[in-house]
mmCIF file of C-alpha atoms in Angstrom:
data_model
loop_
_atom_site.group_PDB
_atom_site.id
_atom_site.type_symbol
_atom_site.label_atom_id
_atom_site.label_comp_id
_atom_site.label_asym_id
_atom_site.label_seq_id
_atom_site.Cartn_x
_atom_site.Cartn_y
_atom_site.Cartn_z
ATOM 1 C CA UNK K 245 100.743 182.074 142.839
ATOM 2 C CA UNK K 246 99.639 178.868 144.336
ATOM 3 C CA UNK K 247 101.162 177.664 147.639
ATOM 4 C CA UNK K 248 101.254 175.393 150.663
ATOM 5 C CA UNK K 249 101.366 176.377 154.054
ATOM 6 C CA UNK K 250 102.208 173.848 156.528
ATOM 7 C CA UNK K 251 100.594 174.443 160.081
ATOM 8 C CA UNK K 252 101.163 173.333 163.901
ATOM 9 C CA UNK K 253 98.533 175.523 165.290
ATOM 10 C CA UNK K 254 95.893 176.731 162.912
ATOM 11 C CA UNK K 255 96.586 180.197 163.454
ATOM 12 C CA UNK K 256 97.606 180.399 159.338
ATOM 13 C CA UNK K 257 94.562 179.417 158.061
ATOM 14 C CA UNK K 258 92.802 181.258 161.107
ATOM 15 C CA UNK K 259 94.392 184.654 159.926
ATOM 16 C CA UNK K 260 95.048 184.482 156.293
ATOM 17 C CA UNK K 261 92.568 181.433 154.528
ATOM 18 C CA UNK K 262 89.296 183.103 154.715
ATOM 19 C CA UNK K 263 91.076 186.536 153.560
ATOM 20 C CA UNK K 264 93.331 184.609 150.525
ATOM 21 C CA UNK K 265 89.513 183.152 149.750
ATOM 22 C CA UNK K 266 87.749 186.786 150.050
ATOM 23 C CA UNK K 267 89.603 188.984 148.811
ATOM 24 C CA UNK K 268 92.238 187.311 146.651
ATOM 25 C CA UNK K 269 90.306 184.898 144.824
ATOM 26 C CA UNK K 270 91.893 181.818 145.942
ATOM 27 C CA UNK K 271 90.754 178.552 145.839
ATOM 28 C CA UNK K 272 91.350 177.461 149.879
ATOM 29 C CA UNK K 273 91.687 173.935 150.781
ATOM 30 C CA UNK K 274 92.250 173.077 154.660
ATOM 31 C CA UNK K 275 93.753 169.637 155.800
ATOM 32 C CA UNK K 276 93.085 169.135 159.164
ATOM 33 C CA UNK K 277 95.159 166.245 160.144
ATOM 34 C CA UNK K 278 93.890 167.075 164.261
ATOM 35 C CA UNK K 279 90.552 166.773 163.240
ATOM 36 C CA UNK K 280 90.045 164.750 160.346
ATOM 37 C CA UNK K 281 86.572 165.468 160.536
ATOM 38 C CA UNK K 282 86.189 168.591 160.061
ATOM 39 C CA UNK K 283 88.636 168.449 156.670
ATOM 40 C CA UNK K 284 88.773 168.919 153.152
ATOM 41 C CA UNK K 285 89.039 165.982 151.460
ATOM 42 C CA UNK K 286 92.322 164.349 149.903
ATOM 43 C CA UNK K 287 91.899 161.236 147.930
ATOM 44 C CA UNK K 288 95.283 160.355 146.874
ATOM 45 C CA UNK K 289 93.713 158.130 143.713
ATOM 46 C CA UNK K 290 91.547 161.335 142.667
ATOM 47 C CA UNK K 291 93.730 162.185 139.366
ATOM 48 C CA UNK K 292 93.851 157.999 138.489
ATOM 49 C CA UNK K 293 90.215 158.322 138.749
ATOM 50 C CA UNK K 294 89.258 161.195 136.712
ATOM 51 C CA UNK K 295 91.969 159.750 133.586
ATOM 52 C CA UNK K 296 90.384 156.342 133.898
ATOM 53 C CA UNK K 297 86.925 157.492 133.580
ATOM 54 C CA UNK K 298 88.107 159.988 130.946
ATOM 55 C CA UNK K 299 89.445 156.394 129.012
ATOM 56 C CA UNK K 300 86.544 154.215 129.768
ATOM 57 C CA UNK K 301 84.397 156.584 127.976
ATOM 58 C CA UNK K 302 86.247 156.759 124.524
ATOM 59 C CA UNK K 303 89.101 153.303 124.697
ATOM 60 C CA UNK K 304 90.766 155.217 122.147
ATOM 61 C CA UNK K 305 91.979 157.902 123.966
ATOM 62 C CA UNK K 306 95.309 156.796 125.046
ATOM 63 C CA UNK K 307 96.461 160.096 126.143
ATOM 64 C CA UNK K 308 93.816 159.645 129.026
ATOM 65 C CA UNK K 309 95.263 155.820 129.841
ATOM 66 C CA UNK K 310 98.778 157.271 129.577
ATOM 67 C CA UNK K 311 98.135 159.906 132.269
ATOM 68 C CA UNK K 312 96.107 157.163 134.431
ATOM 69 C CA UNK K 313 99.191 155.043 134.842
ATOM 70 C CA UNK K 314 101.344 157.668 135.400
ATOM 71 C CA UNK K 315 99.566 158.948 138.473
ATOM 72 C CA UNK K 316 99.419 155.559 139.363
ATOM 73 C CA UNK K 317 102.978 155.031 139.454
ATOM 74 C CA UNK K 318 103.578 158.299 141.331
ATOM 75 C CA UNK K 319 101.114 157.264 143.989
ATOM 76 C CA UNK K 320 102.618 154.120 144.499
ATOM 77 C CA UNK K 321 106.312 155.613 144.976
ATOM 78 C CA UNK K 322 105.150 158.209 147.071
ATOM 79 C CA UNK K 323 103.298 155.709 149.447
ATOM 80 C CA UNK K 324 106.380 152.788 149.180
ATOM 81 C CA UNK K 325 108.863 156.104 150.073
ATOM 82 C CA UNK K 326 107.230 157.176 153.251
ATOM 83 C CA UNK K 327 109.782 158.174 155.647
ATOM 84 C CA UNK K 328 111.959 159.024 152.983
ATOM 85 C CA UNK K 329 113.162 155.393 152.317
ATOM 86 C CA UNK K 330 114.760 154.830 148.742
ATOM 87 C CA UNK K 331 115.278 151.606 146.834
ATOM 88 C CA UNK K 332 119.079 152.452 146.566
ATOM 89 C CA UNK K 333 119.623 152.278 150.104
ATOM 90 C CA UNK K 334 117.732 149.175 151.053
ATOM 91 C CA UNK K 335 120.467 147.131 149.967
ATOM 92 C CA UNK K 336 119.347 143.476 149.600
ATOM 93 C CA UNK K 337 115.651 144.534 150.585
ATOM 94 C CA UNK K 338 115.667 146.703 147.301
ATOM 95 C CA UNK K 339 113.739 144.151 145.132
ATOM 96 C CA UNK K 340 111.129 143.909 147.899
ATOM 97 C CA UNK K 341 110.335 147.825 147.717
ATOM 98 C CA UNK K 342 110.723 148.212 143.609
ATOM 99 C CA UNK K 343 108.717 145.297 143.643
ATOM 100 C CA UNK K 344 105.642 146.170 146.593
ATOM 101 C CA UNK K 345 105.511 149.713 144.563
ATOM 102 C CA UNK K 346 104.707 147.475 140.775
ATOM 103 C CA UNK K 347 102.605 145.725 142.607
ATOM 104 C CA UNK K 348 100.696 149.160 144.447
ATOM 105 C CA UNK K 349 100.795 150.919 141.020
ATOM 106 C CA UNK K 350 99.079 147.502 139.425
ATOM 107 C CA UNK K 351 96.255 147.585 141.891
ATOM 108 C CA UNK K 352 95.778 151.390 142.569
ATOM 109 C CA UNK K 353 94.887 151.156 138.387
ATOM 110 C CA UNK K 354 92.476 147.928 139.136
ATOM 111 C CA UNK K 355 90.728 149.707 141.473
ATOM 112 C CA UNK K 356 90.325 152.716 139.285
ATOM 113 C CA UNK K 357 89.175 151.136 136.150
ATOM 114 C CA UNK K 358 86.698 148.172 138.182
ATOM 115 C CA UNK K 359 85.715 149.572 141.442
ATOM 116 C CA UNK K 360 82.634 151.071 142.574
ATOM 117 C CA UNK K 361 82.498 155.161 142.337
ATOM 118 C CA UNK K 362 82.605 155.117 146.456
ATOM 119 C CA UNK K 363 84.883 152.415 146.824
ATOM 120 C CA UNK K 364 88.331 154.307 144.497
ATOM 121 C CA UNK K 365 90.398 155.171 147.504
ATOM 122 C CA UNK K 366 93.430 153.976 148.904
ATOM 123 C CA UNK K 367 91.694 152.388 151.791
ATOM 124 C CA UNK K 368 90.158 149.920 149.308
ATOM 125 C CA UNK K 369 93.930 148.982 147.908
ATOM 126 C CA UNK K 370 94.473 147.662 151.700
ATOM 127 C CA UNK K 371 91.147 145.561 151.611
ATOM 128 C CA UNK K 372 92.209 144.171 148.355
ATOM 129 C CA UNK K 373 95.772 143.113 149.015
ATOM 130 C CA UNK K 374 94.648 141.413 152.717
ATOM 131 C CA UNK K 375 92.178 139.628 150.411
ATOM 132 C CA UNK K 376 94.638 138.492 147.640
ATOM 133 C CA UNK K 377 96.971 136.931 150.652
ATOM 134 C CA UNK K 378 94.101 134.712 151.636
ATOM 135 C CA UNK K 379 95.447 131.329 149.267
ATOM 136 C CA UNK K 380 92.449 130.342 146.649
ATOM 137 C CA UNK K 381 91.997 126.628 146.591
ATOM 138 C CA UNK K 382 92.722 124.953 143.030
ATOM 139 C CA UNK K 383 91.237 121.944 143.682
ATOM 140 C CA UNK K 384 92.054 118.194 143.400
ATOM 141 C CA UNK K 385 95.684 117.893 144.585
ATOM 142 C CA UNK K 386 97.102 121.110 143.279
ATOM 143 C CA UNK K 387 98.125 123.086 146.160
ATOM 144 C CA UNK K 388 96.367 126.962 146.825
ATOM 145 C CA UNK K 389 97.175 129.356 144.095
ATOM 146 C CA UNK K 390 98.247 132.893 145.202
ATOM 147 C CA UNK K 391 95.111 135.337 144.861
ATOM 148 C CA UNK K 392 97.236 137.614 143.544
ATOM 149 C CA UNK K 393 98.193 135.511 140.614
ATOM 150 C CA UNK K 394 94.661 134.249 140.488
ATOM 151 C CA UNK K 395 93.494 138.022 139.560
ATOM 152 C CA UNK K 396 96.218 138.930 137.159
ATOM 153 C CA UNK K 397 95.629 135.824 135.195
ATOM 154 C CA UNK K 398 92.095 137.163 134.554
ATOM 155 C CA UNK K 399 93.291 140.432 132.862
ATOM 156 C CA UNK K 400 94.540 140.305 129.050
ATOM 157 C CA UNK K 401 98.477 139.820 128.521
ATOM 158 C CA UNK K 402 98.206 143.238 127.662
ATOM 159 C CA UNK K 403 97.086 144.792 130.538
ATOM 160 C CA UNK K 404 99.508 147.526 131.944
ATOM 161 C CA UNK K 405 98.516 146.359 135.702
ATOM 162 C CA UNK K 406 99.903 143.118 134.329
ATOM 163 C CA UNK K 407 103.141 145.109 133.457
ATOM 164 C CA UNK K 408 103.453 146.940 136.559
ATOM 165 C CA UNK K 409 103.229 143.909 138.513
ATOM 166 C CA UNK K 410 105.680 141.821 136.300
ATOM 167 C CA UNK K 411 108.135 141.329 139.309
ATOM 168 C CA UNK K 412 106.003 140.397 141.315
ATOM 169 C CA UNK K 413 104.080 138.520 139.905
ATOM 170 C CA UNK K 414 107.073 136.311 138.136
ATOM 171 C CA UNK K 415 108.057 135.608 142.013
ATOM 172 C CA UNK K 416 108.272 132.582 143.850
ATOM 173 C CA UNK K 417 105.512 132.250 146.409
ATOM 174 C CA UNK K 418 107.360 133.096 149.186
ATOM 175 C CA UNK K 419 108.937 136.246 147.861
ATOM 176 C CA UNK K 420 105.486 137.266 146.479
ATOM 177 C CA UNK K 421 104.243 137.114 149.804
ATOM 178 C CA UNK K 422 106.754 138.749 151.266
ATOM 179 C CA UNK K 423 106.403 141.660 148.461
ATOM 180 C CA UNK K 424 102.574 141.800 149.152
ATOM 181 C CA UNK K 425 103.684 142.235 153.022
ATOM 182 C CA UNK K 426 105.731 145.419 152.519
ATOM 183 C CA UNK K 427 103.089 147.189 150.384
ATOM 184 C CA UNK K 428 100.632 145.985 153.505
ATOM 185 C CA UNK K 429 102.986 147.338 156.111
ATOM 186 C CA UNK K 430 103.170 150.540 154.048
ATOM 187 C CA UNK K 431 99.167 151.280 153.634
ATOM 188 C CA UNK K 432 98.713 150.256 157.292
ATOM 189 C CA UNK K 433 99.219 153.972 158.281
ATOM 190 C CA UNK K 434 96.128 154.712 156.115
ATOM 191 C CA UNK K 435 94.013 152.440 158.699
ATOM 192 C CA UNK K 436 92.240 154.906 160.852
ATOM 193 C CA UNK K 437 88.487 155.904 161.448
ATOM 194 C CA UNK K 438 89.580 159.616 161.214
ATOM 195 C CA UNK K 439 92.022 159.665 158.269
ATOM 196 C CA UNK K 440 89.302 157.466 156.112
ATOM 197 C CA UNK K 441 87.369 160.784 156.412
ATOM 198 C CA UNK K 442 89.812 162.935 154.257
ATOM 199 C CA UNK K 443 91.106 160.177 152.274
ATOM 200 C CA UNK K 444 88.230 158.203 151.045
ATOM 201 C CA UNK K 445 85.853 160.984 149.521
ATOM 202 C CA UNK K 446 86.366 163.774 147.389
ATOM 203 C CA UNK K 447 89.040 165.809 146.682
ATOM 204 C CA UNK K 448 89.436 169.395 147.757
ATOM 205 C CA UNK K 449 91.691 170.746 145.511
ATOM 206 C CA UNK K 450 93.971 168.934 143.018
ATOM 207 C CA UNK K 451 97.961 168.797 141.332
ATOM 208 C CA UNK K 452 95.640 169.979 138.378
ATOM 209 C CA UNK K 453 93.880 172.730 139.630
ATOM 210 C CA UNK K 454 96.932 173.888 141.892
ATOM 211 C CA UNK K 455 98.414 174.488 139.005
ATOM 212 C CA UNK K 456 95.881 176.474 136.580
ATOM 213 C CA UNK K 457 93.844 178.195 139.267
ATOM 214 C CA UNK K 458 95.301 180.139 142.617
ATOM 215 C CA UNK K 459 94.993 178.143 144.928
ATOM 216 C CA UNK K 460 96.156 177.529 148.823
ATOM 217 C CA UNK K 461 96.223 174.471 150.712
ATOM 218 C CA UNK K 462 96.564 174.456 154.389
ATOM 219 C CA UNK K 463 97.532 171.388 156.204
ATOM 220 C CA UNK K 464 97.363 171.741 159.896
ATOM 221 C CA UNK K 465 99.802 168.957 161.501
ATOM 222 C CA UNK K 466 99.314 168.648 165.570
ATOM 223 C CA UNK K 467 102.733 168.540 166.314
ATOM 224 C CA UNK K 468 102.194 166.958 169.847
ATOM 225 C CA UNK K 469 100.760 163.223 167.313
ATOM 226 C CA UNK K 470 104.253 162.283 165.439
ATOM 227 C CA UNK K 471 101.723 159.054 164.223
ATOM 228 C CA UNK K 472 100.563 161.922 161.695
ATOM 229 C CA UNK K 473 104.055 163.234 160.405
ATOM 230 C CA UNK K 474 103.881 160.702 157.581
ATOM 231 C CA UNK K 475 100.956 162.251 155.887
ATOM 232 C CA UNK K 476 102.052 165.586 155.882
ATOM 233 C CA UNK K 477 105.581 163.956 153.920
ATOM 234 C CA UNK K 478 102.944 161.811 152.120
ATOM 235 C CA UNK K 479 100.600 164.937 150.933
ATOM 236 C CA UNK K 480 103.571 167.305 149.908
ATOM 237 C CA UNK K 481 105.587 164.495 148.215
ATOM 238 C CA UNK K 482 102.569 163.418 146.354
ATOM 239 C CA UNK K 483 101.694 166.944 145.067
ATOM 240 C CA UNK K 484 105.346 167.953 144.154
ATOM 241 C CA UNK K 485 105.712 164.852 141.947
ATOM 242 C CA UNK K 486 102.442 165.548 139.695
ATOM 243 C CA UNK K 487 103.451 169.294 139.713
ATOM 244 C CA UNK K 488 106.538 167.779 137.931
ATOM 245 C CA UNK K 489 104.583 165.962 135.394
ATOM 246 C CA UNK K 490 102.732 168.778 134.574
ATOM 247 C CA UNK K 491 105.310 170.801 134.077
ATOM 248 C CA UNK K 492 106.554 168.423 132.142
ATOM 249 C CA UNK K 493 103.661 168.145 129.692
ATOM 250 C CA UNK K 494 103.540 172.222 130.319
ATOM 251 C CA UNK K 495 106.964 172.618 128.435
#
């Protein structure tokens, strides 16, 4: 059976990784979250990826576009839920967060389907919405378009990152910026020289793979740096919910 093991001091994966890998056959993955750079690699947009590249290869595999969007969407909760915050209890700031996580789910897919191979990570979601707040000039005496509208009214009406966005993007200026601002305030956490090692590369070991192969992930949290709490809520959320949707497909 596949499983996570959660880790203050390293002893797990000290005593018990290199003999699940040896003797049990497991596939070991090792999250080092007190040194980053000396980790496996976790890039949260990995599964988005691999179904988008499935679909650019043969547009008439839907199946493959299906399961793009629905990672997607699952990455975009898990990262607008940090902290265990839920839409139901933000009250009147519930728009903002349904809305920041359309608008995350709507560029995580961009970013899949046009971005370099290197540049697919979650680090390059950040770039994009700090460049979409910058206003582009219309010229003549219209006033500055949003960038963000700018880009979505490049893509066909039928374009699910159209969809996704649809709040959003049908906002007033201010409340769009204000949307584009919580999903900013949200991936700031992934802005560090360390944590761009395990996020921005490969991937380790994935929902997938967890799930058809044995396979053990250790994630080694330094309990004395609460600024690293988050991921360990943000890795384990993030698996559980595609283990659901495989299951699901699974029966």
């Amino acid at each position: 059976m596949s499983f996570v093991s959660t880790d203050t001091k390293a002893d797990v994966v000290r005593n018990y990784g290199t003999i699940a890998s040896k003797y049990y056959g497991y596939n070991v993955s090792v999250l080092d979250l007190r040194n980053p750079t000396r980790s496996n690699e976790n890039n949260m947009l990995h599964l988005v990826n691999k179904y988008m590249d499935v679909y650019l290869k043969d547009k008439n595999d839907l199946s493959a576009k299906a399961k793009a969007e629905k990672y997607a969407k699952i990455t975009a909760k898990t990262i607008i839920s940090i902290g265990g915050a839920d839409s139901s209890a933000m009250g009147q700031n519930a728009f903002f967060y349904d809305a920041a996580e359309g608008l995350l789910a709507s560029l995580i897919l961009l970013i899949a389907e046009f971005g370099e191979k290197n540049e697919r990570h979650i680090v390059s979601v950040f770039k994009l919405i700090q460049d979409l707040l910058k206003p582009i000039e219309s010229g003549g005496k219209q006033k500055p378009k949003n960038g963000f509208k700018v880009l979505m009214e490049k893509l066909p009406d039928e374009h699910k990152a159209k969809w996704l966005a649809g709040s959003a993007l049908h906002s007033a200026d201010q409340a769009m910026m204000s949307i584009m601002s919580t999903a900013l305030s949200r991936l700031n956490s992934f802005i560090d020289s360390e944590m761009e090692q395990i996020l921005c590369f490969g991937t380790a070991i994935d929902a997938e793979r967890f799930c058809s192969e044995k396979s053990a992930i250790f994630i080694i949290l330094p309990e004395e740096d609460q600024s690293k709490y988050f991921m360990v809520s943000l890795l384990i959320q993030q698996l559980y919910r595609e283990i659901l949707v495989i299951a699901d497909e699974n029966g």
